[in-house]
Amino acid sequence: MATADFFRRLGFFVDAQFLDLEACESLRSQTITDAQPGSVYRGAGEFVIDTRIRQVQRAKVLGSPLEELREKLLAVTPALEAHFRTKLEGFEDPALLKYRVGDFYTAHRDGTDDSDAPEFFRRRHISAIIFLN
């Protein structure tokens, strides 16, 4: 796996201390095992399962770990705004994705200008990735 410095050099915002080991373990242990395949946006407001483009499991999390993650994201928002030089207005609920050996997501955009797309998808300005391993 690439190091935090690798991502910093590419212009990513990196907070290597965002979650401590206990918080990561809490999120992993609260993940429901009946995860569903991750979908991709096809256009015209439609999301579909297409394993040629994306192979991943979208897990569900119950309880306080998800709320704690939301609070931590809110706390880091000013640093994100400074780093990306943009004003952020809220965020989507975090999604926990399980990438198993061989899983992938081909090159893609995390937002769209498609007027038929759901509003949350059109409003995306940045995406956050939080590694729990």
Coordinates of C-alpha atoms in Angstrom, one line a residue:
M1 CA 0.0 0.0 0.0
A2 CA 1.2 3.5 -0.8
T3 CA 2.3 5.7 2.1
A4 CA 0.7 8.9 3.3
D5 CA 3.6 10.9 1.9
F6 CA 2.9 9.4 -1.5
F7 CA -0.6 10.8 -1.4
R8 CA 0.6 14.2 -0.1
R9 CA 2.9 14.5 -3.0
L10 CA 0.0 14.0 -5.4
G11 CA -1.9 16.9 -3.8
F12 CA -4.2 14.9 -1.5
F13 CA -5.1 16.2 1.9
V14 CA -3.7 13.7 4.4
D15 CA -4.4 13.4 8.1
A16 CA -2.5 10.3 9.2
Q17 CA -4.0 10.7 12.7
F18 CA -7.6 11.2 11.6
L19 CA -8.7 7.9 13.3
D20 CA -6.8 6.1 16.0
L21 CA -6.5 2.3 16.1
E22 CA -9.4 1.9 18.5
A23 CA -11.8 4.0 16.2
C24 CA -10.7 2.0 13.1
E25 CA -11.3 -1.3 15.0
S26 CA -14.7 -0.1 16.2
L27 CA -15.8 0.8 12.7
R28 CA -14.6 -2.6 11.3
S29 CA -16.3 -4.5 14.1
Q30 CA -19.6 -2.7 13.7
T31 CA -19.7 -3.4 10.0
I32 CA -22.6 -5.6 9.1
T33 CA -21.5 -8.7 7.1
D34 CA -24.5 -8.7 4.7
A35 CA -22.8 -6.1 2.5
Q36 CA -24.3 -5.3 -0.9
P37 CA -22.4 -4.8 -4.2
G38 CA -21.3 -1.2 -4.9
S39 CA -23.1 0.5 -7.8
V40 CA -22.0 2.9 -10.5
Y41 CA -23.8 5.8 -12.1
R42 CA -25.0 4.9 -15.6
G43 CA -26.7 8.3 -16.4
A44 CA -30.2 9.6 -16.5
G45 CA -30.5 9.2 -12.7
E46 CA -29.7 5.5 -12.8
F47 CA -27.3 3.6 -10.6
V48 CA -26.6 0.0 -11.5
I49 CA -24.3 -2.9 -10.5
D50 CA -21.6 -3.3 -13.2
T51 CA -18.8 -5.6 -12.0
R52 CA -16.8 -4.7 -15.1
I53 CA -16.4 -1.2 -13.7
R54 CA -16.6 -1.7 -10.0
Q55 CA -16.1 -4.7 -7.8
V56 CA -16.6 -3.8 -4.1
Q57 CA -19.0 -4.5 -1.2
R58 CA -20.8 -1.6 0.4
A59 CA -21.1 -2.4 4.1
K60 CA -23.6 -1.1 6.6
V61 CA -22.6 0.3 10.0
L62 CA -24.8 0.5 13.0
G63 CA -24.5 2.6 16.2
S64 CA -22.2 5.3 17.4
P65 CA -19.1 4.6 15.3
L66 CA -20.8 6.2 12.2
E67 CA -21.9 9.3 14.2
E68 CA -18.3 9.6 15.6
L69 CA -17.0 9.5 12.0
R70 CA -19.4 12.3 11.0
E71 CA -18.2 14.4 13.9
K72 CA -14.6 13.9 13.0
L73 CA -15.4 14.9 9.4
L74 CA -17.1 18.1 10.5
A75 CA -14.1 18.9 12.7
V76 CA -11.7 18.6 9.8
T77 CA -13.8 20.6 7.4
P78 CA -12.0 23.9 7.8
A79 CA -8.7 22.2 7.0
L80 CA -10.2 20.6 3.9
E81 CA -11.6 23.9 2.8
A82 CA -8.2 25.5 3.2
H83 CA -6.4 22.7 1.4
F84 CA -8.8 22.6 -1.6
R85 CA -9.5 26.4 -1.5
T86 CA -13.2 25.9 -1.6
K87 CA -16.2 26.3 0.7
L88 CA -17.8 23.1 1.6
E89 CA -21.5 22.8 2.5
G90 CA -22.2 19.6 4.4
F91 CA -21.4 16.1 3.3
E92 CA -23.0 12.8 2.4
D93 CA -23.2 10.0 4.9
P94 CA -20.0 8.1 4.9
A95 CA -20.1 4.8 3.0
L96 CA -18.0 1.9 4.2
L97 CA -16.6 -0.1 1.3
K98 CA -14.9 -3.5 1.6
Y99 CA -12.3 -4.1 -1.0
R100 CA -11.3 -7.7 -1.0
V101 CA -8.4 -9.2 -2.9
G102 CA -9.1 -8.6 -6.6
D103 CA -11.7 -5.9 -6.0
F104 CA -11.4 -2.7 -7.9
Y105 CA -13.0 0.5 -9.2
T106 CA -11.9 1.7 -12.7
A107 CA -11.0 5.4 -13.3
H108 CA -14.1 7.5 -12.7
R109 CA -15.4 10.9 -11.5
D110 CA -17.1 11.1 -8.1
G111 CA -19.6 13.7 -9.4
T112 CA -21.4 14.7 -12.5
D113 CA -22.9 17.7 -14.4
D114 CA -25.8 15.4 -15.6
S115 CA -29.0 17.4 -14.8
D116 CA -30.8 14.1 -14.4
A117 CA -28.4 12.9 -11.7
P118 CA -29.5 13.0 -8.0
E119 CA -28.7 16.3 -6.3
F120 CA -26.1 14.8 -3.9
F121 CA -24.1 13.5 -6.9
R122 CA -24.2 16.9 -8.7
R123 CA -23.1 18.8 -5.6
R124 CA -20.0 16.8 -4.9
H125 CA -16.8 18.9 -4.9
I126 CA -14.4 16.6 -3.1
S127 CA -14.2 13.0 -2.0
A128 CA -12.7 11.6 1.2
I129 CA -11.1 8.2 1.6
I130 CA -10.5 6.9 5.1
F131 CA -8.4 3.7 5.2
L132 CA -9.4 1.5 8.2
N133 CA -6.7 -1.1 7.7

